[in-house]
Structure formats: structure tokens, C-alpha cells
Short mmCIF file of the C-alpha atoms (twelve columns), coordinates in Angstrom:
data_MODEL
# 
_entry.id   MODEL 
# 
loop_
_atom_site.group_PDB 
_atom_site.id 
_atom_site.type_symbol 
_atom_site.label_atom_id 
_atom_site.label_alt_id 
_atom_site.label_comp_id 
_atom_site.label_asym_id 
_atom_site.label_seq_id 
_atom_site.Cartn_x 
_atom_site.Cartn_y 
_atom_site.Cartn_z 
_atom_site.pdbx_PDB_model_num 
ATOM 1   C CA . THR A 1   16.455  -14.257 18.950  1 
ATOM 2   C CA . ASN A 2   13.035  -15.757 18.281  1 
ATOM 3   C CA . ILE A 3   9.480   -14.762 19.211  1 
ATOM 4   C CA . GLY A 4   7.425   -17.896 18.839  1 
ATOM 5   C CA . THR A 5   3.928   -18.624 17.558  1 
ATOM 6   C CA . LYS A 6   1.271   -16.710 19.553  1 
ATOM 7   C CA . ALA A 7   3.887   -15.632 22.104  1 
ATOM 8   C CA . PHE A 8   1.983   -12.428 22.958  1 
ATOM 9   C CA . TYR A 9   -1.365  -13.415 21.478  1 
ATOM 10  C CA . GLY A 10  -4.282  -11.616 23.091  1 
ATOM 11  C CA . CYS A 11  -2.224  -9.436  25.451  1 
ATOM 12  C CA . GLY A 12  -4.998  -6.909  25.924  1 
ATOM 13  C CA . SER A 13  -2.954  -4.207  27.679  1 
ATOM 14  C CA . LEU A 14  0.087   -4.121  25.405  1 
ATOM 15  C CA . GLU A 15  0.304   -0.723  23.660  1 
ATOM 16  C CA . LEU A 16  3.909   -0.556  22.429  1 
ATOM 17  C CA . ALA A 17  6.257   -3.287  21.212  1 
ATOM 18  C CA . LEU A 18  9.984   -2.740  20.583  1 
ATOM 19  C CA . ILE A 19  11.267  -5.808  18.765  1 
ATOM 20  C CA . ASN A 20  14.836  -6.772  17.899  1 
ATOM 21  C CA . ALA A 21  14.535  -10.557 17.678  1 
ATOM 22  C CA . LYS A 22  15.685  -12.275 14.499  1 
ATOM 23  C CA . ASN A 23  12.348  -13.983 13.838  1 
ATOM 24  C CA . ILE A 24  8.761   -12.967 14.628  1 
ATOM 25  C CA . GLY A 25  6.491   -15.998 14.401  1 
ATOM 26  C CA . ASP A 26  2.891   -16.644 13.362  1 
ATOM 27  C CA . LEU A 27  0.366   -14.565 15.308  1 
ATOM 28  C CA . ALA A 28  3.179   -13.547 17.671  1 
ATOM 29  C CA . PHE A 29  1.305   -10.326 18.527  1 
ATOM 30  C CA . GLY A 30  -2.076  -11.394 17.170  1 
ATOM 31  C CA . GLY A 31  -5.148  -10.186 18.969  1 
ATOM 32  C CA . CYS A 32  -3.342  -7.406  20.854  1 
ATOM 33  C CA . ASN A 33  -6.319  -5.106  20.595  1 
ATOM 34  C CA . VAL A 34  -4.741  -1.953  22.034  1 
ATOM 35  C CA . LEU A 35  -1.308  -2.326  20.440  1 
ATOM 36  C CA . ARG A 36  -0.723  0.998   18.679  1 
ATOM 37  C CA . ILE A 37  2.960   1.202   17.747  1 
ATOM 38  C CA . ILE A 38  5.523   -1.402  16.737  1 
ATOM 39  C CA . GLU A 39  9.246   -0.619  16.523  1 
ATOM 40  C CA . ILE A 40  11.246  -3.063  14.372  1 
ATOM 41  C CA . GLY A 41  14.945  -3.134  15.315  1 
ATOM 42  C CA . LYS A 42  17.961  -3.610  13.079  1 
ATOM 43  C CA . ASN A 43  18.319  -7.348  13.791  1 
ATOM 44  C CA . VAL A 44  14.870  -8.457  12.612  1 
ATOM 45  C CA . GLU A 45  15.179  -10.729 9.568   1 
ATOM 46  C CA . ASN A 46  11.813  -12.425 9.229   1 
ATOM 47  C CA . ILE A 47  8.277   -11.307 10.099  1 
ATOM 48  C CA . SER A 48  5.434   -13.777 9.529   1 
ATOM 49  C CA . ILE A 49  2.675   -12.332 7.366   1 
ATOM 50  C CA . ASN A 50  0.130   -12.853 10.159  1 
ATOM 51  C CA . ALA A 51  2.360   -11.763 13.052  1 
ATOM 52  C CA . PHE A 52  0.163   -8.711  13.705  1 
ATOM 53  C CA . ASP A 53  -3.265  -10.082 12.777  1 
ATOM 54  C CA . GLU A 54  -6.281  -8.836  14.733  1 
ATOM 55  C CA . CYS A 55  -4.378  -5.757  15.937  1 
ATOM 56  C CA . ARG A 56  -7.289  -3.501  15.051  1 
ATOM 57  C CA . HIS A 57  -5.819  -0.380  16.698  1 
ATOM 58  C CA . LEU A 58  -2.315  -0.694  15.265  1 
ATOM 59  C CA . GLU A 59  -1.457  2.762   13.889  1 
ATOM 60  C CA . LYS A 60  2.199   2.590   12.961  1 
ATOM 61  C CA . ILE A 61  5.043   0.196   12.218  1 
ATOM 62  C CA . HIS A 62  8.437   1.885   12.385  1 
ATOM 63  C CA . VAL A 63  11.631  0.213   11.153  1 
ATOM 64  C CA . SER A 64  15.193  1.042   12.138  1 
ATOM 65  C CA . PRO A 65  17.068  2.540   9.169   1 
ATOM 66  C CA . ASP A 66  19.844  0.040   9.942   1 
ATOM 67  C CA . ASN A 67  17.579  -2.944  9.269   1 
ATOM 68  C CA . GLN A 68  18.690  -4.788  6.124   1 
ATOM 69  C CA . ASN A 69  15.390  -6.556  5.404   1 
ATOM 70  C CA . TYR A 70  12.536  -4.140  6.058   1 
ATOM 71  C CA . SER A 71  11.671  -0.454  5.817   1 
ATOM 72  C CA . ASN A 72  8.648   1.745   6.374   1 
ATOM 73  C CA . ILE A 73  6.938   4.681   4.705   1 
ATOM 74  C CA . ASP A 74  4.536   6.699   6.856   1 
ATOM 75  C CA . GLY A 75  4.103   3.817   9.294   1 
ATOM 76  C CA . VAL A 76  3.490   1.177   6.601   1 
ATOM 77  C CA . LEU A 77  5.806   -1.866  6.520   1 
ATOM 78  C CA . LEU A 78  7.687   -2.586  3.273   1 
ATOM 79  C CA . ASN A 79  10.647  -4.675  2.198   1 
ATOM 80  C CA . LYS A 80  14.055  -2.963  2.284   1 
ATOM 81  C CA . GLU A 81  13.920  -1.991  -1.393  1 
ATOM 82  C CA . LYS A 82  10.461  -0.468  -0.885  1 
ATOM 83  C CA . THR A 83  9.024   -2.468  -3.770  1 
ATOM 84  C CA . ILE A 84  6.625   -4.638  -1.735  1 
ATOM 85  C CA . ILE A 85  3.930   -3.504  0.694   1 
ATOM 86  C CA . MET A 86  4.188   -6.003  3.554   1 
ATOM 87  C CA . LYS A 87  1.721   -4.686  6.153   1 
ATOM 88  C CA . PHE A 88  -0.648  -1.747  6.330   1 
ATOM 89  C CA . PRO A 89  -1.576  -1.151  9.995   1 
ATOM 90  C CA . ALA A 90  -5.247  -1.988  10.475  1 
ATOM 91  C CA . GLY A 91  -5.805  0.937   12.837  1 
ATOM 92  C CA . LYS A 92  -4.128  3.599   10.712  1 
ATOM 93  C CA . ASP A 93  -6.302  6.704   10.625  1 
ATOM 94  C CA . ALA A 94  -6.964  6.912   6.894   1 
ATOM 95  C CA . ILE A 95  -9.997  6.342   4.701   1 
ATOM 96  C CA . SER A 96  -7.969  6.573   1.491   1 
ATOM 97  C CA . TYR A 97  -4.443  5.496   0.648   1 
ATOM 98  C CA . THR A 98  -2.182  5.971   -2.361  1 
ATOM 99  C CA . VAL A 99  0.488   3.294   -2.609  1 
ATOM 100 C CA . PRO A 100 3.930   4.932   -3.037  1 
ATOM 101 C CA . SER A 101 5.485   5.110   -6.476  1 
ATOM 102 C CA . GLY A 102 8.095   2.387   -6.943  1 
ATOM 103 C CA . VAL A 103 6.039   -0.369  -5.343  1 
ATOM 104 C CA . THR A 104 5.641   -3.332  -7.697  1 
ATOM 105 C CA . LYS A 105 3.761   -5.800  -5.490  1 
ATOM 106 C CA . ILE A 106 1.044   -5.778  -2.845  1 
ATOM 107 C CA . GLY A 107 2.100   -8.620  -0.551  1 
ATOM 108 C CA . ASP A 108 -0.037  -11.488 0.722   1 
ATOM 109 C CA . GLU A 109 -2.492  -10.264 3.402   1 
ATOM 110 C CA . ALA A 110 -0.903  -6.797  3.256   1 
ATOM 111 C CA . PHE A 111 -4.185  -4.932  3.865   1 
ATOM 112 C CA . LYS A 112 -6.025  -7.694  5.708   1 
ATOM 113 C CA . ASP A 113 -8.935  -6.404  7.847   1 
ATOM 114 C CA . CYS A 114 -8.210  -2.715  7.190   1 
ATOM 115 C CA . VAL A 115 -11.861 -1.879  7.693   1 
ATOM 116 C CA . ARG A 116 -11.424 1.916   7.644   1 
ATOM 117 C CA . LEU A 117 -10.100 2.133   4.115   1 
ATOM 118 C CA . GLU A 118 -12.658 3.182   1.515   1 
ATOM 119 C CA . LYS A 119 -10.432 4.038   -1.440  1 
ATOM 120 C CA . ILE A 120 -7.034  2.755   -2.581  1 
ATOM 121 C CA . GLU A 121 -4.868  3.873   -5.504  1 
ATOM 122 C CA . LEU A 122 -2.167  1.611   -6.926  1 
ATOM 123 C CA . PRO A 123 0.487   3.370   -9.026  1 
ATOM 124 C CA . ASN A 124 1.654   2.423   -12.480 1 
ATOM 125 C CA . GLY A 125 4.331   -0.218  -12.105 1 
ATOM 126 C CA . VAL A 126 2.497   -2.495  -9.698  1 
ATOM 127 C CA . THR A 127 2.449   -5.904  -11.380 1 
ATOM 128 C CA . GLU A 128 1.050   -8.217  -8.715  1 
ATOM 129 C CA . ILE A 129 -1.573  -8.263  -5.972  1 
ATOM 130 C CA . GLY A 130 -0.921  -11.110 -3.547  1 
ATOM 131 C CA . GLU A 131 -3.228  -13.706 -2.040  1 
ATOM 132 C CA . ASN A 132 -5.714  -12.366 0.518   1 
ATOM 133 C CA . ALA A 133 -4.167  -8.929  -0.030  1 
ATOM 134 C CA . PHE A 134 -7.353  -6.998  0.823   1 
ATOM 135 C CA . ILE A 135 -9.341  -9.728  2.553   1 
ATOM 136 C CA . GLY A 136 -11.746 -8.389  5.159   1 
ATOM 137 C CA . CYS A 137 -11.521 -4.746  4.027   1 
ATOM 138 C CA . THR A 138 -15.229 -4.322  4.614   1 
ATOM 139 C CA . GLY A 139 -15.200 -0.567  3.971   1 
ATOM 140 C CA . LEU A 140 -13.393 -0.686  0.621   1 
ATOM 141 C CA . ARG A 141 -15.557 0.820   -2.116  1 
ATOM 142 C CA . THR A 142 -13.183 1.883   -4.885  1 
ATOM 143 C CA . ILE A 143 -9.742  0.746   -5.973  1 
ATOM 144 C CA . ARG A 144 -7.599  1.987   -8.827  1 
ATOM 145 C CA . ILE A 145 -5.687  -0.876  -10.467 1 
ATOM 146 C CA . PRO A 146 -3.323  0.072   -13.322 1 
ATOM 147 C CA . LYS A 147 -2.938  -1.972  -16.481 1 
ATOM 148 C CA . THR A 148 0.552   -3.002  -15.350 1 
ATOM 149 C CA . VAL A 149 -1.085  -5.509  -12.960 1 
ATOM 150 C CA . THR A 150 -0.977  -8.969  -14.543 1 
ATOM 151 C CA . LYS A 151 -1.540  -11.169 -11.495 1 
ATOM 152 C CA . ILE A 152 -4.155  -11.061 -8.736  1 
ATOM 153 C CA . GLY A 153 -3.904  -13.790 -6.102  1 
ATOM 154 C CA . ASP A 154 -6.650  -15.995 -4.696  1 
ATOM 155 C CA . ASN A 155 -9.144  -14.291 -2.373  1 
ATOM 156 C CA . ALA A 156 -7.414  -10.942 -2.887  1 
ATOM 157 C CA . PHE A 157 -10.725 -9.111  -2.387  1 
ATOM 158 C CA . LYS A 158 -12.679 -11.621 -0.327  1 
ATOM 159 C CA . ASP A 159 -15.278 -9.971  1.923   1 
ATOM 160 C CA . CYS A 160 -14.727 -6.592  0.232   1 
ATOM 161 C CA . PRO A 161 -17.867 -4.741  -0.941  1 
ATOM 162 C CA . ILE A 162 -16.023 -3.138  -3.872  1 
ATOM 163 C CA . ALA A 163 -18.426 -0.960  -5.849  1 
ATOM 164 C CA . LYS A 164 -15.996 -0.152  -8.630  1 
ATOM 165 C CA . ILE A 165 -12.548 -0.847  -10.032 1 
ATOM 166 C CA . VAL A 166 -10.987 2.061   -11.892 1 
ATOM 167 C CA . THR A 167 -8.316  1.090   -14.380 1 
ATOM 168 C CA . ASP A 168 -6.472  2.285   -17.478 1 
ATOM 169 C CA . LYS A 169 -7.650  1.899   -21.022 1 
ATOM 170 C CA . ASP A 170 -6.639  -1.429  -22.577 1 
ATOM 171 C CA . ALA A 171 -6.145  -3.048  -19.161 1 
ATOM 172 C CA . LYS A 172 -7.246  -6.454  -20.428 1 
ATOM 173 C CA . TYR A 173 -6.226  -8.520  -17.403 1 
ATOM 174 C CA . VAL A 174 -7.818  -6.133  -14.908 1 
ATOM 175 C CA . THR A 175 -11.087 -5.746  -16.817 1 
ATOM 176 C CA . GLU A 176 -11.357 -9.505  -17.255 1 
ATOM 177 C CA . PHE A 177 -10.830 -9.926  -13.511 1 
ATOM 178 C CA . ALA A 178 -13.608 -7.410  -12.830 1 
ATOM 179 C CA . LYS A 179 -16.004 -9.188  -15.206 1 
ATOM 180 C CA . THR A 180 -15.226 -12.613 -13.780 1 
ATOM 181 C CA . ASN A 181 -15.861 -11.382 -10.245 1 
ATOM 182 C CA . SER A 182 -18.943 -9.310  -11.155 1 
ATOM 183 C CA . ILE A 183 -17.337 -6.010  -10.099 1 
ATOM 184 C CA . ASP A 184 -18.252 -2.792  -11.866 1 
ATOM 185 C CA . TYR A 185 -15.290 -1.135  -13.558 1 
ATOM 186 C CA . THR A 186 -14.380 2.066   -15.347 1 
ATOM 187 C CA . GLU A 187 -11.593 2.552   -17.873 1 
ATOM 188 C CA . ASP A 188 -9.960  5.958   -17.736 1 
ATOM 189 C CA . ASP A 189 -6.980  7.724   -19.270 1 
ATOM 190 C CA . PHE A 190 -4.528  8.398   -16.439 1 
ATOM 191 C CA . SER A 191 -2.045  10.328  -18.522 1 
ATOM 192 C CA . ALA A 192 -1.484  13.925  -19.499 1 
ATOM 193 C CA . ASN A 193 0.946   15.324  -22.026 1 
ATOM 194 C CA . VAL A 194 2.751   18.519  -21.027 1 
ATOM 195 C CA . SER A 195 5.235   20.305  -23.277 1 
ATOM 196 C CA . TYR A 196 7.466   23.324  -22.749 1 
ATOM 197 C CA . SER A 197 9.879   24.924  -25.191 1 
ATOM 198 C CA . THR A 198 12.398  27.727  -24.951 1 
ATOM 199 C CA . THR A 199 15.226  29.287  -26.923 1 
ATOM 200 C CA . ASN A 200 17.105  29.917  -23.691 1 
ATOM 201 C CA . LEU A 201 19.100  26.757  -22.976 1 
ATOM 202 C CA . THR A 202 20.285  27.769  -19.502 1 
ATOM 203 C CA . ASN A 203 18.861  26.014  -16.458 1 
ATOM 204 C CA . GLN A 204 15.584  27.501  -15.363 1 
ATOM 205 C CA . ASN A 205 12.567  26.711  -13.234 1 
ATOM 206 C CA . VAL A 206 9.313   26.170  -15.078 1 
ATOM 207 C CA . THR A 207 5.843   26.181  -13.535 1 
ATOM 208 C CA . VAL A 208 3.248   23.981  -15.228 1 
ATOM 209 C CA . ILE A 209 -0.294  23.782  -13.890 1 
ATOM 210 C CA . ILE A 210 -2.016  20.422  -14.389 1 
ATOM 211 C CA . ASP A 211 -5.697  20.002  -13.663 1 
ATOM 212 C CA . ALA A 212 -6.137  17.369  -10.955 1 
ATOM 213 C CA . SER A 213 -8.904  15.749  -12.999 1 
ATOM 214 C CA . ALA A 214 -6.159  14.400  -15.255 1 
ATOM 215 C CA . GLY A 215 -5.552  11.805  -12.554 1 
ATOM 216 C CA . ILE A 216 -1.764  12.239  -12.396 1 
ATOM 217 C CA . THR A 217 -0.224  9.663   -10.047 1 
ATOM 218 C CA . GLN A 218 3.471   10.072  -10.791 1 
ATOM 219 C CA . LEU A 219 5.871   12.525  -12.417 1 
ATOM 220 C CA . PRO A 220 9.213   12.140  -14.221 1 
ATOM 221 C CA . ASN A 221 12.396  12.028  -12.181 1 
ATOM 222 C CA . GLY A 222 13.534  15.485  -11.202 1 
ATOM 223 C CA . TRP A 223 10.056  16.997  -11.134 1 
ATOM 224 C CA . ASN A 224 8.644   18.499  -7.965  1 
ATOM 225 C CA . TYR A 225 5.022   19.302  -7.299  1 
ATOM 226 C CA . LYS A 226 2.749   20.953  -4.812  1 
ATOM 227 C CA . GLU A 227 -1.005  20.854  -4.572  1 
ATOM 228 C CA . SER A 228 -2.997  24.061  -4.770  1 
ATOM 229 C CA . SER A 229 -6.472  24.700  -3.445  1 
ATOM 230 C CA . GLU A 230 -7.842  24.742  -6.990  1 
ATOM 231 C CA . ASN A 231 -5.966  21.810  -8.537  1 
# 
């Protein structure tokens, strides 16, 4: 029922962990350098924020759909409601990452030591970036922070060589944060207005082409999209 503090710390040959204990303690799997996949069972209720620290080759965290406390999207750990990013695997093979629409918070230490990431996009609707959220992301160069963010925790970007923050126009909190921390920033308009009219009121499919330079990050409910080679 309980995996205690540092229970498997530094187990250098452990590649796969299937966990169904109620609690996973501090640094329980810390320092497991070849751990690649973690399977979270339905009975897991609490995972310490540093349970998987120093797992530099961790590629994927999968959660049972029957778990009532956690979920995952593409191997990234979230709360059940998928509103909080809990843990991005440090060894995930990605140099850029777009946080899923619907997320409102980047949890404490969520991206800690994700050294491969160079670019991150936060969607409109994110309101908070937790403490130490991106600490140790030594490859991070650019991050898009929307104007909906009104709280950034202590040491959120410690040891990050961020070259630029990209944000919305009138993002007062974000731009003030950038100035205070001597980070270059750019204000951009991340919206595009698209209209369509018809005299035929029956249901119909409509194709609208939007130039990718418009920076669209989310679409209204009911819309579908596909990327083309040009846009």
C-alpha cells in the first residue's frame, strides 16, 4: 500500500515499474537512470512531486483509465481532470512541447530537469505556473506564456537559459515578470478572426484555410483541423 522514501532510489538496472500502491513517497524511484516506463495502477492516490526525480531516461508515464486521481496524455502525467500538468518525463524524446488545451496550471516541478526541451507553448487558459516548474531545463530557449497567466511561482525558471518569452498583447503580469527577471520578451497577437456566411441553413461542412503564422493554438468546440504541408 505504500512505497516509502527512496525505496528504489538509485536502482540502476530498473527499466519498467508497474505501481499499484496507494502512496508513492519522496524520491521513491529517484535516480533510476535507466527507468523508461512507469505504469500507474488504479489504486494509486498520491504521488510525491519528486518521486521520479533524476530519472533522466524516463520516456513515458501511463495511467490506468480506472484511476480516480491521475491521468496521462501522450505519456505525460496529469491530474484526473486533466487541468494540471503533474510530471513531464525527463527523457521524453521531444525538443518542443505544446501543453494540451484545457490545462490551467503547470504544477510544482512539473518539467524539472527536462534538458531536451527547447521550446514550450502554454495555451490560453493557463493561469498559474508552479514553483520550480521548469527548474533545470538547461536547453529551454523560448516559451510562450499567454496573458491568462497571473501567477508564476518561485524559481519557476531557475537554471533556464531562456532567450525569449513570447506572450499576448496587454499581458501585463507576464511582461512585468520578464522585465523583473531580465528576460527578453515579444508581444504578439495570437488570434485570428474567421467568418463564413451562407443562405443555406442546412448542416454542411466548411473548409477554412488559416495561415499557420497566425499562431492559432486552439479552436472552438466542434471544430476539427488538420495540418497541411503549406500551412
